[in-house]
Amino acid sequence: EAQVTQNPRYLITVTGKKLTVTCSQNMNHEYMSWYRQDPGLGLRQIYYSMNVEVTDKGDVPEGYKVSRKEKRNFPLILESPSPNQTSLYFCASSFNAQPNTEAFFGQGTRLTVV
Amino acid sequence: EDQVTQSPEALRLQEGESSSLNCSYTVSGLRGLFWYRQDPGKGPEFLFTLYSAGEEKEKERLKATLTKKESFLHITAPKPEDSATYLCAVSATNKLIFGTGTLLAVQP
């Protein structure tokens, strides 16, 4: 089954404790990205990757890191989480290096930083 | 600045009462306009892609249209299972830019 898999689905952590949210896709897609979704603000792009070893900042990259060492994986790293990073996070992938085809989204990761 | 605005923020319909959702956009070099459906606690699910003004696409009770400045998602004779948040997004310069969505509630 074609899918984007995120883990974990739910995470509660404390301020400053490094964490990684994993994302994997099995569709051989070129483009992958991370979004955060907050009430009233919609989906905002954090980082994106057009191919292996190619990553770039989205609209809200502060406090986040990513890597794209393999085509299928695109982990999101929070080196020192803060409460303002409490949010619902989505990973997505799409076929083209440019995001002009449909994006497939993961199930989401609900992160709470206390 | 690239921007996507959706209206209304929320819409309540009776079953069978047709209506339209609006997505207006300003973007340099539109590469595609997308409609997604999102159910509570889940990731957005793709509905349509539109690439050029005048284009229309249909799926069951939904029909999406596109002009140079806006897109409409028409819902004909909605059912309670159509209740969800509908998101509009535009593709421009390597990024997808989303609107804040329209929360649709269809009452039986």
PDB file of C-alpha atoms in Angstrom:
ATOM      1  CA  GLU A   1       0.000   0.000   0.000  1.00  0.00           C
ATOM      2  CA  ALA A   2       1.311   3.434  -0.975  1.00  0.00           C
ATOM      3  CA  GLN A   3       1.746   5.493   2.141  1.00  0.00           C
ATOM      4  CA  VAL A   4       3.642   8.024   4.204  1.00  0.00           C
ATOM      5  CA  THR A   5       4.404   6.773   7.699  1.00  0.00           C
ATOM      6  CA  GLN A   6       5.204   9.030  10.633  1.00  0.00           C
ATOM      7  CA  ASN A   7       6.312   8.015  14.086  1.00  0.00           C
ATOM      8  CA  PRO A   8       5.433   8.555  16.800  1.00  0.00           C
ATOM      9  CA  ARG A   9       1.755   9.532  16.511  1.00  0.00           C
ATOM     10  CA  TYR A  10       1.743  11.201  19.922  1.00  0.00           C
ATOM     11  CA  LEU A  11       4.625  12.598  21.940  1.00  0.00           C
ATOM     12  CA  ILE A  12       4.845  14.518  25.191  1.00  0.00           C
ATOM     13  CA  THR A  13       8.292  15.823  26.064  1.00  0.00           C
ATOM     14  CA  VAL A  14       9.994  18.397  28.246  1.00  0.00           C
ATOM     15  CA  THR A  15      11.627  21.626  27.197  1.00  0.00           C
ATOM     16  CA  GLY A  16      15.145  21.136  25.883  1.00  0.00           C
ATOM     17  CA  LYS A  17      15.082  17.373  25.393  1.00  0.00           C
ATOM     18  CA  LYS A  18      16.116  16.564  21.833  1.00  0.00           C
ATOM     19  CA  LEU A  19      13.661  14.549  19.791  1.00  0.00           C
ATOM     20  CA  THR A  20      13.265  13.141  16.298  1.00  0.00           C
ATOM     21  CA  VAL A  21      10.064  12.487  14.393  1.00  0.00           C
ATOM     22  CA  THR A  22      10.553   9.977  11.619  1.00  0.00           C
ATOM     23  CA  CYS A  23       8.914  10.043   8.198  1.00  0.00           C
ATOM     24  CA  SER A  24       9.136   7.364   5.537  1.00  0.00           C
ATOM     25  CA  GLN A  25       7.450   7.001   2.134  1.00  0.00           C
ATOM     26  CA  ASN A  26       7.292   3.921  -0.091  1.00  0.00           C
ATOM     27  CA  MET A  27       6.328   5.595  -3.377  1.00  0.00           C
ATOM     28  CA  ASN A  28       9.794   6.614  -4.616  1.00  0.00           C
ATOM     29  CA  HIS A  29       8.744  10.256  -4.440  1.00  0.00           C
ATOM     30  CA  GLU A  30      11.264  13.006  -5.108  1.00  0.00           C
ATOM     31  CA  TYR A  31       9.727  15.765  -2.976  1.00  0.00           C
ATOM     32  CA  MET A  32       9.198  15.544   0.775  1.00  0.00           C
ATOM     33  CA  SER A  33       8.215  18.189   3.265  1.00  0.00           C
ATOM     34  CA  TRP A  34       7.232  18.883   6.850  1.00  0.00           C
ATOM     35  CA  TYR A  35       4.328  21.033   8.003  1.00  0.00           C
ATOM     36  CA  ARG A  36       2.963  22.155  11.305  1.00  0.00           C
ATOM     37  CA  GLN A  37      -0.725  22.812  11.792  1.00  0.00           C
ATOM     38  CA  ASP A  38      -1.990  25.235  14.415  1.00  0.00           C
ATOM     39  CA  PRO A  39      -5.558  26.490  15.014  1.00  0.00           C
ATOM     40  CA  GLY A  40      -6.285  29.598  12.963  1.00  0.00           C
ATOM     41  CA  LEU A  41      -2.931  29.426  11.150  1.00  0.00           C
ATOM     42  CA  GLY A  42      -3.454  26.427   8.914  1.00  0.00           C
ATOM     43  CA  LEU A  43      -0.658  24.269   7.545  1.00  0.00           C
ATOM     44  CA  ARG A  44       2.711  25.996   7.434  1.00  0.00           C
ATOM     45  CA  GLN A  45       5.741  24.509   5.764  1.00  0.00           C
ATOM     46  CA  ILE A  46       8.801  23.959   7.960  1.00  0.00           C
ATOM     47  CA  TYR A  47      11.335  22.401   5.593  1.00  0.00           C
ATOM     48  CA  TYR A  48      11.247  20.675   2.241  1.00  0.00           C
ATOM     49  CA  SER A  49      13.514  18.472   0.165  1.00  0.00           C
ATOM     50  CA  MET A  50      13.530  18.226  -3.609  1.00  0.00           C
ATOM     51  CA  ASN A  51      15.867  15.227  -3.673  1.00  0.00           C
ATOM     52  CA  VAL A  52      18.450  13.311  -1.674  1.00  0.00           C
ATOM     53  CA  GLU A  53      20.889  15.667   0.075  1.00  0.00           C
ATOM     54  CA  VAL A  54      18.867  18.699  -1.088  1.00  0.00           C
ATOM     55  CA  THR A  55      16.894  20.474   1.633  1.00  0.00           C
ATOM     56  CA  ASP A  56      15.638  24.025   2.047  1.00  0.00           C
ATOM     57  CA  LYS A  57      13.780  26.177   4.524  1.00  0.00           C
ATOM     58  CA  GLY A  58      10.049  26.662   4.373  1.00  0.00           C
ATOM     59  CA  ASP A  59       8.140  29.439   6.074  1.00  0.00           C
ATOM     60  CA  VAL A  60       8.738  28.490   9.729  1.00  0.00           C
ATOM     61  CA  PRO A  61      12.129  26.704   9.979  1.00  0.00           C
ATOM     62  CA  GLU A  62      13.369  28.179  13.281  1.00  0.00           C
ATOM     63  CA  GLY A  63      14.082  25.507  15.901  1.00  0.00           C
ATOM     64  CA  TYR A  64      13.954  22.600  13.452  1.00  0.00           C
ATOM     65  CA  LYS A  65      16.446  20.552  11.454  1.00  0.00           C
ATOM     66  CA  VAL A  66      15.983  17.951   8.746  1.00  0.00           C
ATOM     67  CA  SER A  67      18.117  15.565   6.725  1.00  0.00           C
ATOM     68  CA  ARG A  68      17.569  13.606   3.517  1.00  0.00           C
ATOM     69  CA  LYS A  69      20.220  10.911   3.330  1.00  0.00           C
ATOM     70  CA  GLU A  70      17.949   8.404   1.621  1.00  0.00           C
ATOM     71  CA  LYS A  71      15.134   9.033  -0.813  1.00  0.00           C
ATOM     72  CA  ARG A  72      12.487   7.392   1.343  1.00  0.00           C
ATOM     73  CA  ASN A  73      13.259   8.997   4.725  1.00  0.00           C
ATOM     74  CA  PHE A  74      12.971  12.585   5.902  1.00  0.00           C
ATOM     75  CA  PRO A  75      13.266  12.917   9.689  1.00  0.00           C
ATOM     76  CA  LEU A  76      12.392  16.105  11.557  1.00  0.00           C
ATOM     77  CA  ILE A  77      14.729  16.972  14.429  1.00  0.00           C
ATOM     78  CA  LEU A  78      14.011  19.325  17.313  1.00  0.00           C
ATOM     79  CA  GLU A  79      17.374  19.933  18.990  1.00  0.00           C
ATOM     80  CA  SER A  80      15.969  21.862  21.954  1.00  0.00           C
ATOM     81  CA  PRO A  81      12.161  21.812  21.920  1.00  0.00           C
ATOM     82  CA  SER A  82      10.239  24.694  23.433  1.00  0.00           C
ATOM     83  CA  PRO A  83       6.541  25.010  24.358  1.00  0.00           C
ATOM     84  CA  ASN A  84       5.833  27.110  21.242  1.00  0.00           C
ATOM     85  CA  GLN A  85       6.645  24.018  19.187  1.00  0.00           C
ATOM     86  CA  THR A  86       3.613  22.249  20.607  1.00  0.00           C
ATOM     87  CA  SER A  87       1.632  21.488  17.472  1.00  0.00           C
ATOM     88  CA  LEU A  88       0.316  18.876  15.052  1.00  0.00           C
ATOM     89  CA  TYR A  89       3.003  17.906  12.542  1.00  0.00           C
ATOM     90  CA  PHE A  90       2.547  16.354   9.118  1.00  0.00           C
ATOM     91  CA  CYS A  91       5.034  14.864   6.717  1.00  0.00           C
ATOM     92  CA  ALA A  92       4.122  14.771   3.019  1.00  0.00           C
ATOM     93  CA  SER A  93       5.606  13.539  -0.225  1.00  0.00           C
ATOM     94  CA  SER A  94       4.882  14.069  -3.912  1.00  0.00           C
ATOM     95  CA  PHE A  95       6.166  12.534  -7.114  1.00  0.00           C
ATOM     96  CA  ASN A  96       7.858  15.481  -8.809  1.00  0.00           C
ATOM     97  CA  ALA A  97      10.812  17.451  -7.546  1.00  0.00           C
ATOM     98  CA  GLN A  98       8.504  20.448  -7.892  1.00  0.00           C
ATOM     99  CA  PRO A  99       5.341  20.102  -5.759  1.00  0.00           C
ATOM    100  CA  ASN A 100       2.931  20.436  -8.684  1.00  0.00           C
ATOM    101  CA  THR A 101       1.391  17.021  -8.277  1.00  0.00           C
ATOM    102  CA  GLU A 102      -0.734  15.697  -5.456  1.00  0.00           C
ATOM    103  CA  ALA A 103       0.891  15.400  -2.064  1.00  0.00           C
ATOM    104  CA  PHE A 104       0.406  12.349   0.138  1.00  0.00           C
ATOM    105  CA  PHE A 105       0.306  13.096   3.846  1.00  0.00           C
ATOM    106  CA  GLY A 106       1.197  11.014   6.863  1.00  0.00           C
ATOM    107  CA  GLN A 107      -1.188  10.440   9.761  1.00  0.00           C
ATOM    108  CA  GLY A 108       0.275  13.254  11.803  1.00  0.00           C
ATOM    109  CA  THR A 109       2.307  13.562  15.017  1.00  0.00           C
ATOM    110  CA  ARG A 110       0.790  15.444  17.895  1.00  0.00           C
ATOM    111  CA  LEU A 111       3.648  16.953  19.907  1.00  0.00           C
ATOM    112  CA  THR A 112       3.288  18.538  23.323  1.00  0.00           C
ATOM    113  CA  VAL A 113       6.291  20.294  24.881  1.00  0.00           C
ATOM    114  CA  VAL A 114       5.916  21.079  28.590  1.00  0.00           C
TER     115      VAL A 114
ATOM    116  CA  GLU B   1       3.897  37.904  -1.118  1.00  0.00           C
ATOM    117  CA  ASP B   2       2.267  34.598  -2.055  1.00  0.00           C
ATOM    118  CA  GLN B   3      -1.007  34.167  -0.200  1.00  0.00           C
ATOM    119  CA  VAL B   4      -4.067  31.927  -0.069  1.00  0.00           C
ATOM    120  CA  THR B   5      -7.335  33.009   1.572  1.00  0.00           C
ATOM    121  CA  GLN B   6     -10.313  30.741   2.090  1.00  0.00           C
ATOM    122  CA  SER B   7     -13.874  31.713   2.901  1.00  0.00           C
ATOM    123  CA  PRO B   8     -16.022  31.195   4.776  1.00  0.00           C
ATOM    124  CA  GLU B   9     -14.095  29.932   7.816  1.00  0.00           C
ATOM    125  CA  ALA B  10     -17.025  27.706   8.733  1.00  0.00           C
ATOM    126  CA  LEU B  11     -20.197  26.665   6.949  1.00  0.00           C
ATOM    127  CA  ARG B  12     -23.180  24.766   8.230  1.00  0.00           C
ATOM    128  CA  LEU B  13     -25.534  23.191   5.687  1.00  0.00           C
ATOM    129  CA  GLN B  14     -28.605  21.042   5.811  1.00  0.00           C
ATOM    130  CA  GLU B  15     -28.359  17.738   3.968  1.00  0.00           C
ATOM    131  CA  GLY B  16     -29.150  18.406   0.312  1.00  0.00           C
ATOM    132  CA  GLU B  17     -28.438  22.154   0.532  1.00  0.00           C
ATOM    133  CA  SER B  18     -25.861  22.984  -2.155  1.00  0.00           C
ATOM    134  CA  SER B  19     -23.211  25.658  -1.636  1.00  0.00           C
ATOM    135  CA  SER B  20     -19.710  26.797  -2.623  1.00  0.00           C
ATOM    136  CA  LEU B  21     -16.414  27.318  -0.859  1.00  0.00           C
ATOM    137  CA  ASN B  22     -14.023  30.013  -2.048  1.00  0.00           C
ATOM    138  CA  CYS B  23     -10.242  30.067  -2.340  1.00  0.00           C
ATOM    139  CA  SER B  24      -8.628  33.291  -3.527  1.00  0.00           C
ATOM    140  CA  TYR B  25      -4.905  33.435  -4.190  1.00  0.00           C
ATOM    141  CA  THR B  26      -2.088  35.746  -5.099  1.00  0.00           C
ATOM    142  CA  VAL B  27       0.990  33.949  -6.316  1.00  0.00           C
ATOM    143  CA  SER B  28       3.726  34.569  -8.821  1.00  0.00           C
ATOM    144  CA  GLY B  29       3.972  31.681 -11.236  1.00  0.00           C
ATOM    145  CA  LEU B  30       1.112  29.366 -10.282  1.00  0.00           C
ATOM    146  CA  ARG B  31       2.090  25.748 -10.900  1.00  0.00           C
ATOM    147  CA  GLY B  32      -1.085  24.195  -9.611  1.00  0.00           C
ATOM    148  CA  LEU B  33      -4.012  24.700  -7.250  1.00  0.00           C
ATOM    149  CA  PHE B  34      -5.032  21.842  -4.991  1.00  0.00           C
ATOM    150  CA  TRP B  35      -8.067  20.960  -2.922  1.00  0.00           C
ATOM    151  CA  TYR B  36      -7.743  18.613   0.048  1.00  0.00           C
ATOM    152  CA  ARG B  37     -10.193  17.209   2.545  1.00  0.00           C
ATOM    153  CA  GLN B  38      -9.120  16.807   6.182  1.00  0.00           C
ATOM    154  CA  ASP B  39     -11.004  14.816   8.796  1.00  0.00           C
ATOM    155  CA  PRO B  40     -10.354  15.491  12.497  1.00  0.00           C
ATOM    156  CA  GLY B  41      -7.030  14.063  13.678  1.00  0.00           C
ATOM    157  CA  LYS B  42      -6.022  12.885  10.204  1.00  0.00           C
ATOM    158  CA  GLY B  43      -3.750  14.040   7.426  1.00  0.00           C
ATOM    159  CA  PRO B  44      -5.172  15.931   4.443  1.00  0.00           C
ATOM    160  CA  GLU B  45      -6.502  13.755   1.643  1.00  0.00           C
ATOM    161  CA  PHE B  46      -6.115  14.841  -1.969  1.00  0.00           C
ATOM    162  CA  LEU B  47      -9.241  15.774  -3.941  1.00  0.00           C
ATOM    163  CA  PHE B  48      -8.333  17.806  -7.061  1.00  0.00           C
ATOM    164  CA  THR B  49      -5.548  19.558  -8.929  1.00  0.00           C
ATOM    165  CA  LEU B  50      -6.271  22.457 -11.291  1.00  0.00           C
ATOM    166  CA  TYR B  51      -3.574  23.943 -13.481  1.00  0.00           C
ATOM    167  CA  SER B  52      -5.119  26.635 -15.677  1.00  0.00           C
ATOM    168  CA  ALA B  53      -7.959  29.149 -15.642  1.00  0.00           C
ATOM    169  CA  GLY B  54     -11.186  27.657 -16.947  1.00  0.00           C
ATOM    170  CA  GLU B  55     -10.340  24.161 -15.842  1.00  0.00           C
ATOM    171  CA  GLU B  56     -12.986  22.157 -13.968  1.00  0.00           C
ATOM    172  CA  LYS B  57     -12.889  18.783 -12.220  1.00  0.00           C
ATOM    173  CA  GLU B  58     -15.616  16.703 -10.618  1.00  0.00           C
ATOM    174  CA  LYS B  59     -15.779  13.877  -8.129  1.00  0.00           C
ATOM    175  CA  GLU B  60     -19.111  12.626  -6.816  1.00  0.00           C
ATOM    176  CA  ARG B  61     -20.849  15.647  -5.225  1.00  0.00           C
ATOM    177  CA  LEU B  62     -17.800  17.922  -5.533  1.00  0.00           C
ATOM    178  CA  LYS B  63     -16.796  20.154  -8.421  1.00  0.00           C
ATOM    179  CA  ALA B  64     -13.743  22.403  -8.457  1.00  0.00           C
ATOM    180  CA  THR B  65     -13.279  25.361 -10.788  1.00  0.00           C
ATOM    181  CA  LEU B  66     -10.405  27.779 -11.347  1.00  0.00           C
ATOM    182  CA  THR B  67     -10.068  31.392 -12.524  1.00  0.00           C
ATOM    183  CA  LYS B  68      -6.968  33.582 -12.605  1.00  0.00           C
ATOM    184  CA  LYS B  69      -7.581  34.800  -9.062  1.00  0.00           C
ATOM    185  CA  GLU B  70      -9.721  32.226  -7.292  1.00  0.00           C
ATOM    186  CA  SER B  71     -11.067  28.714  -7.126  1.00  0.00           C
ATOM    187  CA  PHE B  72     -14.434  27.423  -6.028  1.00  0.00           C
ATOM    188  CA  LEU B  73     -15.352  24.073  -4.564  1.00  0.00           C
ATOM    189  CA  HIS B  74     -19.018  23.480  -5.311  1.00  0.00           C
ATOM    190  CA  ILE B  75     -20.833  20.919  -3.182  1.00  0.00           C
ATOM    191  CA  THR B  76     -24.080  19.628  -4.670  1.00  0.00           C
ATOM    192  CA  ALA B  77     -26.685  18.007  -2.434  1.00  0.00           C
ATOM    193  CA  PRO B  78     -24.208  17.349   0.401  1.00  0.00           C
ATOM    194  CA  LYS B  79     -24.523  14.451   2.822  1.00  0.00           C
ATOM    195  CA  PRO B  80     -23.414  14.296   6.468  1.00  0.00           C
ATOM    196  CA  GLU B  81     -20.349  12.289   5.428  1.00  0.00           C
ATOM    197  CA  ASP B  82     -19.128  15.334   3.495  1.00  0.00           C
ATOM    198  CA  SER B  83     -18.524  17.074   6.836  1.00  0.00           C
ATOM    199  CA  ALA B  84     -14.806  17.886   7.075  1.00  0.00           C
ATOM    200  CA  THR B  85     -12.335  20.732   6.729  1.00  0.00           C
ATOM    201  CA  TYR B  86     -11.601  21.588   3.103  1.00  0.00           C
ATOM    202  CA  LEU B  87      -8.147  22.985   2.397  1.00  0.00           C
ATOM    203  CA  CYS B  88      -6.947  24.880  -0.637  1.00  0.00           C
ATOM    204  CA  ALA B  89      -3.256  25.074  -1.554  1.00  0.00           C
ATOM    205  CA  VAL B  90      -1.188  26.589  -4.343  1.00  0.00           C
ATOM    206  CA  SER B  91       2.131  25.368  -5.671  1.00  0.00           C
ATOM    207  CA  ALA B  92       4.662  28.101  -6.323  1.00  0.00           C
ATOM    208  CA  THR B  93       8.461  28.265  -6.292  1.00  0.00           C
ATOM    209  CA  ASN B  94       9.164  24.870  -4.719  1.00  0.00           C
ATOM    210  CA  LYS B  95       6.549  25.288  -2.001  1.00  0.00           C
ATOM    211  CA  LEU B  96       2.952  24.455  -1.253  1.00  0.00           C
ATOM    212  CA  ILE B  97       1.098  27.332   0.389  1.00  0.00           C
ATOM    213  CA  PHE B  98      -2.099  26.420   2.237  1.00  0.00           C
ATOM    214  CA  GLY B  99      -5.126  28.426   3.211  1.00  0.00           C
ATOM    215  CA  THR B 100      -6.559  28.060   6.695  1.00  0.00           C
ATOM    216  CA  GLY B 101      -9.464  25.951   5.470  1.00  0.00           C
ATOM    217  CA  THR B 102     -13.255  25.912   5.584  1.00  0.00           C
ATOM    218  CA  LEU B 103     -14.881  23.764   8.249  1.00  0.00           C
ATOM    219  CA  LEU B 104     -18.001  22.252   6.701  1.00  0.00           C
ATOM    220  CA  ALA B 105     -20.746  20.689   8.801  1.00  0.00           C
ATOM    221  CA  VAL B 106     -23.645  18.976   7.035  1.00  0.00           C
ATOM    222  CA  GLN B 107     -26.601  18.243   9.252  1.00  0.00           C
ATOM    223  CA  PRO B 108     -29.067  15.420   8.505  1.00  0.00           C
TER     224      PRO B 108
END
